[in-house]
Tab-separated table of C-alpha atoms in Angstrom:
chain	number	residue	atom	x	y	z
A	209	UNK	CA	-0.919	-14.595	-17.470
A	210	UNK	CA	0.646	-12.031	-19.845
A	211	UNK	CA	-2.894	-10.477	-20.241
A	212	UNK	CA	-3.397	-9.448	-16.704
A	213	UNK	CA	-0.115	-7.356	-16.677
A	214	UNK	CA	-0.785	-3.965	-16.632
A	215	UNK	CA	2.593	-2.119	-17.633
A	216	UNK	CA	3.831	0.416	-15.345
A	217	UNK	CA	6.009	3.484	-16.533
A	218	UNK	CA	6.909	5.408	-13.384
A	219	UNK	CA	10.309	4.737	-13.540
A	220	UNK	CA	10.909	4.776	-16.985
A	221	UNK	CA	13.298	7.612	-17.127
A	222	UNK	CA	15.528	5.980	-14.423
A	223	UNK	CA	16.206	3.555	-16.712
A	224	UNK	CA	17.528	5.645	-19.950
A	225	UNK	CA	16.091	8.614	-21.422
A	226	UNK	CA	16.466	7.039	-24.715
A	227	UNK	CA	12.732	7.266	-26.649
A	228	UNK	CA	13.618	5.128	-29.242
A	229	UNK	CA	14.662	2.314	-26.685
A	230	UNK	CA	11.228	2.306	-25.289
A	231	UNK	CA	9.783	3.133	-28.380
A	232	UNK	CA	11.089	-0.772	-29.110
A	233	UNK	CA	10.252	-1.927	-25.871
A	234	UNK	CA	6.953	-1.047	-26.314
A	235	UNK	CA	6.735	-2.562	-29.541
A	236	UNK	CA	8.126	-6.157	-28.233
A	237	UNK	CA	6.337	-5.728	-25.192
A	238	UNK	CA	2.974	-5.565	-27.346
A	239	UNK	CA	4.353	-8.356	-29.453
A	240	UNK	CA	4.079	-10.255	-26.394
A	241	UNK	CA	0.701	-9.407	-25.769
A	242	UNK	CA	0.803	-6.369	-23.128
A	243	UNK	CA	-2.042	-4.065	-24.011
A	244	UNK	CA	-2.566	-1.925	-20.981
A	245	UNK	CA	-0.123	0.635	-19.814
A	246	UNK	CA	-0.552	2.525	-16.251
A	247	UNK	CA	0.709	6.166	-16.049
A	248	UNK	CA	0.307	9.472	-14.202
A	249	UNK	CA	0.979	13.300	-15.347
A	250	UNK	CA	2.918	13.577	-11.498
A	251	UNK	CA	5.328	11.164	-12.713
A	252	UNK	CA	8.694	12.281	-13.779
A	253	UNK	CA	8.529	9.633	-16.831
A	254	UNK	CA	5.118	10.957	-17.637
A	255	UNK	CA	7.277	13.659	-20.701
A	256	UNK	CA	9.372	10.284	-21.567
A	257	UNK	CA	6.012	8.722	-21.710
A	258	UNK	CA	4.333	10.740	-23.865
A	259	UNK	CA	7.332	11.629	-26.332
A	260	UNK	CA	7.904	7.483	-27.119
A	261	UNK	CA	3.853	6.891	-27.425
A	262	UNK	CA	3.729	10.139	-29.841
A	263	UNK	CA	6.693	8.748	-31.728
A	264	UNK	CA	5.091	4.751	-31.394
A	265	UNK	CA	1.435	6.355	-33.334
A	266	UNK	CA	3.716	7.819	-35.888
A	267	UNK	CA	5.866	4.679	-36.544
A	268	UNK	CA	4.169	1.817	-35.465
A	269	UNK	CA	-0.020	2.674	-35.847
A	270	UNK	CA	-0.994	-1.165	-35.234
A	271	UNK	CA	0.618	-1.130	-31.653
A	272	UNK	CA	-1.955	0.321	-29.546
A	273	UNK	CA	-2.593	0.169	-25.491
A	274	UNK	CA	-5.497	1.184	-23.420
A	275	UNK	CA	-4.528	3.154	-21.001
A	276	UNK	CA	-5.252	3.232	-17.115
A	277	UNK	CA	-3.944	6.725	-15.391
A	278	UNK	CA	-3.824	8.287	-12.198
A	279	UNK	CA	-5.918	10.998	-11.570
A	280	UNK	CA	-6.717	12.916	-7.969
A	281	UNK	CA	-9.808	14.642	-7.648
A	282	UNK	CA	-9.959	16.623	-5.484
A	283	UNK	CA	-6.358	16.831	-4.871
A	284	UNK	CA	-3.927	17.897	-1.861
A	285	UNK	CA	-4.538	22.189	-1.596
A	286	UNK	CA	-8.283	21.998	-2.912
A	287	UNK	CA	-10.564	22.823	-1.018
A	288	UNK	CA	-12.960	20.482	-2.108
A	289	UNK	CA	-14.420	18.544	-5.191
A	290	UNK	CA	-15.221	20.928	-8.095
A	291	UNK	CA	-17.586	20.336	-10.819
A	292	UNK	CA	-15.555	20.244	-14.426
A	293	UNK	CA	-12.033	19.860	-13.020
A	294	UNK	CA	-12.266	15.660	-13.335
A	295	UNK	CA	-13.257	16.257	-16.937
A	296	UNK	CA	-10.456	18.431	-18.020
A	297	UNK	CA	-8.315	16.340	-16.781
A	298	UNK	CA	-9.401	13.568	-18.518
A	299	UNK	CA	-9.188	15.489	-21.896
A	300	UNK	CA	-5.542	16.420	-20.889
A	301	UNK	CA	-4.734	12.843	-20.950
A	302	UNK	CA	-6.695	11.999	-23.753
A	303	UNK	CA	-4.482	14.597	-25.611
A	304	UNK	CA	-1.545	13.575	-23.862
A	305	UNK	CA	-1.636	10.211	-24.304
A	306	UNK	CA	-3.469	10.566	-28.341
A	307	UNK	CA	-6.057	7.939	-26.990
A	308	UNK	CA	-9.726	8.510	-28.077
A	309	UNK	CA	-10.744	6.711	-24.266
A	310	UNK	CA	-9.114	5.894	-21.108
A	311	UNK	CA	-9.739	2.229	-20.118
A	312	UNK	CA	-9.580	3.361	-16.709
A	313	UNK	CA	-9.542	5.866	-14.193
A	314	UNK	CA	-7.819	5.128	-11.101
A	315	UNK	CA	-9.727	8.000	-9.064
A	316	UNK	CA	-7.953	9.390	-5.725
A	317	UNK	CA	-9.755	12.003	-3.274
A	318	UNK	CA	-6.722	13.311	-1.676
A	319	UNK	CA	-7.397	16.366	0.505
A	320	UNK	CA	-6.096	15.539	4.091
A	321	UNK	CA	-5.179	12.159	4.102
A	322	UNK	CA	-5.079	12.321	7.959
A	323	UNK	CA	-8.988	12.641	8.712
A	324	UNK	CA	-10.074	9.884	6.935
A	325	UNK	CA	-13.688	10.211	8.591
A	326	UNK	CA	-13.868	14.059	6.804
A	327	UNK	CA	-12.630	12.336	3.605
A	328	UNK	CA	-15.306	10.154	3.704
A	329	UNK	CA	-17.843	12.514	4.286
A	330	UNK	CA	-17.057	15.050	2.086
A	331	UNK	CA	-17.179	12.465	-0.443
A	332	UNK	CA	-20.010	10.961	0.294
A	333	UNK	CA	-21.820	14.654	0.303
A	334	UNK	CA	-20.359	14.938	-3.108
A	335	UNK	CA	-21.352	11.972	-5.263
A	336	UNK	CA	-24.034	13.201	-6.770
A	337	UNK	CA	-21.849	15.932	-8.167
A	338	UNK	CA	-19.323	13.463	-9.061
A	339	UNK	CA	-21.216	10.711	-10.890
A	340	UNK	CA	-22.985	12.921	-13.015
A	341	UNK	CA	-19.588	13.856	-14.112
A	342	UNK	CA	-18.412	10.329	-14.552
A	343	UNK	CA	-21.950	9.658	-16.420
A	344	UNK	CA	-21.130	12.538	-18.835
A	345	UNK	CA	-17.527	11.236	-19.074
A	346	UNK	CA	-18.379	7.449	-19.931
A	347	UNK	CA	-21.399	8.545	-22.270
A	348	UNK	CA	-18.993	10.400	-24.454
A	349	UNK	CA	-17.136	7.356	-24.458
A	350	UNK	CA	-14.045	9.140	-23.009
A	351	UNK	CA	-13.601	6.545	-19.513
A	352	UNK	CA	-14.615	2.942	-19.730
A	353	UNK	CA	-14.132	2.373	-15.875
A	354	UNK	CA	-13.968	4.630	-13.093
A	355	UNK	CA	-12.193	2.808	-10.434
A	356	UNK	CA	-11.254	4.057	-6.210
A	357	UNK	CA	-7.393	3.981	-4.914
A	358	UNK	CA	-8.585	4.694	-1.776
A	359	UNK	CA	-6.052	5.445	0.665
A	360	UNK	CA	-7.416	3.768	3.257
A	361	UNK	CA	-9.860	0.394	4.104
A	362	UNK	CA	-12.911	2.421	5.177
A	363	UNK	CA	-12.564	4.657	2.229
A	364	UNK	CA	-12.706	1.468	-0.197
A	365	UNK	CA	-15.156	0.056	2.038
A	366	UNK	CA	-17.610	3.481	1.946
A	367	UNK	CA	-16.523	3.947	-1.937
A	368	UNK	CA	-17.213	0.450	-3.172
A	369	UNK	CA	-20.715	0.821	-2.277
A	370	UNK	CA	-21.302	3.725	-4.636
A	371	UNK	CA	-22.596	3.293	-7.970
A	372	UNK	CA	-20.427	4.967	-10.284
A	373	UNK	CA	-17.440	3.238	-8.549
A	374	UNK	CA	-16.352	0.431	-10.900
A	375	UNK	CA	-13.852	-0.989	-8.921
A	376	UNK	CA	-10.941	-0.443	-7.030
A	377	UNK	CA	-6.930	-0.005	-7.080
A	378	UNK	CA	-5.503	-1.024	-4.469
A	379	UNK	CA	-2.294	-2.753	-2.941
A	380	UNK	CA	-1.709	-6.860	-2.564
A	381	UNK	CA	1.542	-8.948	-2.272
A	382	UNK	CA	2.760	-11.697	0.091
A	383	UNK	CA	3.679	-8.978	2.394
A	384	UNK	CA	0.224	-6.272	2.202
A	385	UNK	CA	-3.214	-7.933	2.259
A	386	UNK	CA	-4.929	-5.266	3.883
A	387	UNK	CA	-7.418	-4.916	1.104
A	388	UNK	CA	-8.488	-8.413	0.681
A	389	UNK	CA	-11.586	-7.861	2.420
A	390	UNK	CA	-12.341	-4.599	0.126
A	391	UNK	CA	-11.529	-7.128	-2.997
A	392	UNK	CA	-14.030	-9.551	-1.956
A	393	UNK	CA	-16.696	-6.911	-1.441
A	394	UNK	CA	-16.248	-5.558	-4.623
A	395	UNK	CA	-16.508	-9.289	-6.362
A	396	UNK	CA	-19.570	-9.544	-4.246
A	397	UNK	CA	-21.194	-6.443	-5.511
A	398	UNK	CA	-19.667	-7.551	-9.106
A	399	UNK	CA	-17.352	-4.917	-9.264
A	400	UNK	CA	-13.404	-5.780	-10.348
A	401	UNK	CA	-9.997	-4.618	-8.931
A	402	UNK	CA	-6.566	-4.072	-9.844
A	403	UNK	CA	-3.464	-4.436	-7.597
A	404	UNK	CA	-0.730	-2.300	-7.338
A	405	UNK	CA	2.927	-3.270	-6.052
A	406	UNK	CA	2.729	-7.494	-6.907
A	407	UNK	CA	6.121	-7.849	-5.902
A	408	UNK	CA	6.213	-5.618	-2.614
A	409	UNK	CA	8.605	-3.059	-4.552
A	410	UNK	CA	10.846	-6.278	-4.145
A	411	UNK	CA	10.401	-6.989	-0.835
A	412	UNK	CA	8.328	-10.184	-1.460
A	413	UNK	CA	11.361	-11.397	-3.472
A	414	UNK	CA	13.909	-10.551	-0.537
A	415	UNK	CA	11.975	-12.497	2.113
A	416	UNK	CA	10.406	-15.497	0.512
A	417	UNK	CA	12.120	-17.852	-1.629
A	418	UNK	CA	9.094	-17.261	-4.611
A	419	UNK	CA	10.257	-15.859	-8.179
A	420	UNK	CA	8.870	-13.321	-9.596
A	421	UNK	CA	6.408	-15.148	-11.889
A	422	UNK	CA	5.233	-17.038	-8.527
A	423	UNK	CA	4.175	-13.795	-6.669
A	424	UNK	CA	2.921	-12.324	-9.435
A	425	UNK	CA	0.649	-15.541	-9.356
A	426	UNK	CA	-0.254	-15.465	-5.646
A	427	UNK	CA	-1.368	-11.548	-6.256
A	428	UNK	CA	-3.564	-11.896	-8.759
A	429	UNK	CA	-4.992	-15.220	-7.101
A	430	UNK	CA	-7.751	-13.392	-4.838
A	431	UNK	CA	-11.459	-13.313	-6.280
A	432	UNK	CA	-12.529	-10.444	-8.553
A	433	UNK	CA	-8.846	-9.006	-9.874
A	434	UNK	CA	-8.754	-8.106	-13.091
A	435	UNK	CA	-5.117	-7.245	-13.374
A	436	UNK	CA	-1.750	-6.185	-12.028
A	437	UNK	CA	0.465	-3.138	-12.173
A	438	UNK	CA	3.776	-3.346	-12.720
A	439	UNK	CA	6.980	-1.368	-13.374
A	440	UNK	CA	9.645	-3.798	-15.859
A	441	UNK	CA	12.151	-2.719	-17.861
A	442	UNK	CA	13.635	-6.229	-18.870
A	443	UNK	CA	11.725	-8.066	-22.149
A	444	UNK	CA	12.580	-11.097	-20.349
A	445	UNK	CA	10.853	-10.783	-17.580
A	446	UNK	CA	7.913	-10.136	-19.676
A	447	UNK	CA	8.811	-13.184	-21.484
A	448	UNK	CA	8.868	-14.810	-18.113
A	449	UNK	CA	5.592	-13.828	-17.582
A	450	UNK	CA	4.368	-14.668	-21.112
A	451	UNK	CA	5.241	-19.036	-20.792
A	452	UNK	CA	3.035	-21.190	-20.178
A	453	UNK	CA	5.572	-23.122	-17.854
């Protein structure tokens, strides 16, 4: 199960600002056979982030992670999509991160998340624009996947049906299942998703008598998910997740 946890590192720097404790939590981590980390340049971890991974290349070459980031585009304040802006940012994080590729990109159009309708059909108006971009982008081997969080179910809906969509990112726990039907589209039209939030930020642990390992189960147990995000700062819950018990 260890293989379909995707590391989280938003909270990182809650935790302790200490690189060289995540420098060896990374390492353990990957001992235990993590390879993906999630991560976003809004984040307040995301200098943390960066410092321990630049540190971890140094030190420890052989542990490597692909990478899956956040990236909005366009994003709250734009006016609308804008040819060349997706691919810069994608060469910040390449630089940031000292990856040759991101694994994937979990895509956002922000904009006003209130008029979902105008959302859709701006961005429906610009996908030609957009997946020549994301073409470009996987042809120079810079994004393997180019996945939707969508914001909304008739944004997934509309945005699963577009080519250059790989997949989607999108919430599911005990608790928030409102994308199941999105998740089973996208298995239909052999697309994958990930999941965000397994645990309900802890929620699902409150009000159910399930561990940890057990939701993590039941979130990954819908058709067509390739993995899970999630934020842990403990090695053994990664153990946890790493038995075969």
């Amino acid at each position: 199960m260890v293989n379909k946890l995707v590391l989280g590192t938003m909270r990182l720097h809650e935790v302790t600002l200490d690189v060289s404790f995540w420098v060896q939590f990374f390492c353990e981590a990957h001992s235990l056979g993590v390879r993906k980390l999630h991560s976003s340049s809004e984040y307040e971890s995301y200098p943390l982030l960066k410092e321990a991974l630049s540190f971890l290349k140094k030190k420890h070459p052989h542990v490597e992670f692909e990478h899956i980031v956040k990236l909005a585009e366009p994003s709250f304040g734009d006016v609308g999509f804008e040819v060349g802006r997706l691919t810069k940012k994608v060469n910040d994080y390449l630089s940031d991160l000292q990856t040759a590729h991101l694994s994937v990109v979990q895509w956002m159009w922000r904009l006003n998340l209130n008029e979902d309708q105008i959302r859709i059909r701006d961005f429906i108006a610009a996908c030609p624009c957009l997946a020549k971009e994301v073409e470009d982008l996987k042809l120079q081997n810079k994004i393997k996947q180019f996945m939707c969080f969508p914001y909304s179910v008739p944004f997934a809906n509309s945005a699963i049906r577009i080519e250059c969509i790989d997949g989607l990112v999108v919430y599911r726990n005990v608790i928030e299942t409102e994308y199941d039907k999105s998740i089973e589209l996208a298995a239909k039209l052999g697309k994958k998703s990930y999941i965000l939030r397994p645990l309900a930020a802890g929620e699902a642990l409150k009000n159910t008598n399930k561990t940890a390992r057990e939701l993590f189960e039941w979130a990954l147990s819908h058709q067509g998910i390739e993995g899970a995000i999630i934020s842990i700062s403990k090695l053994e819950h990664i153990r946890d997740f790493a038995s075969n018990s």
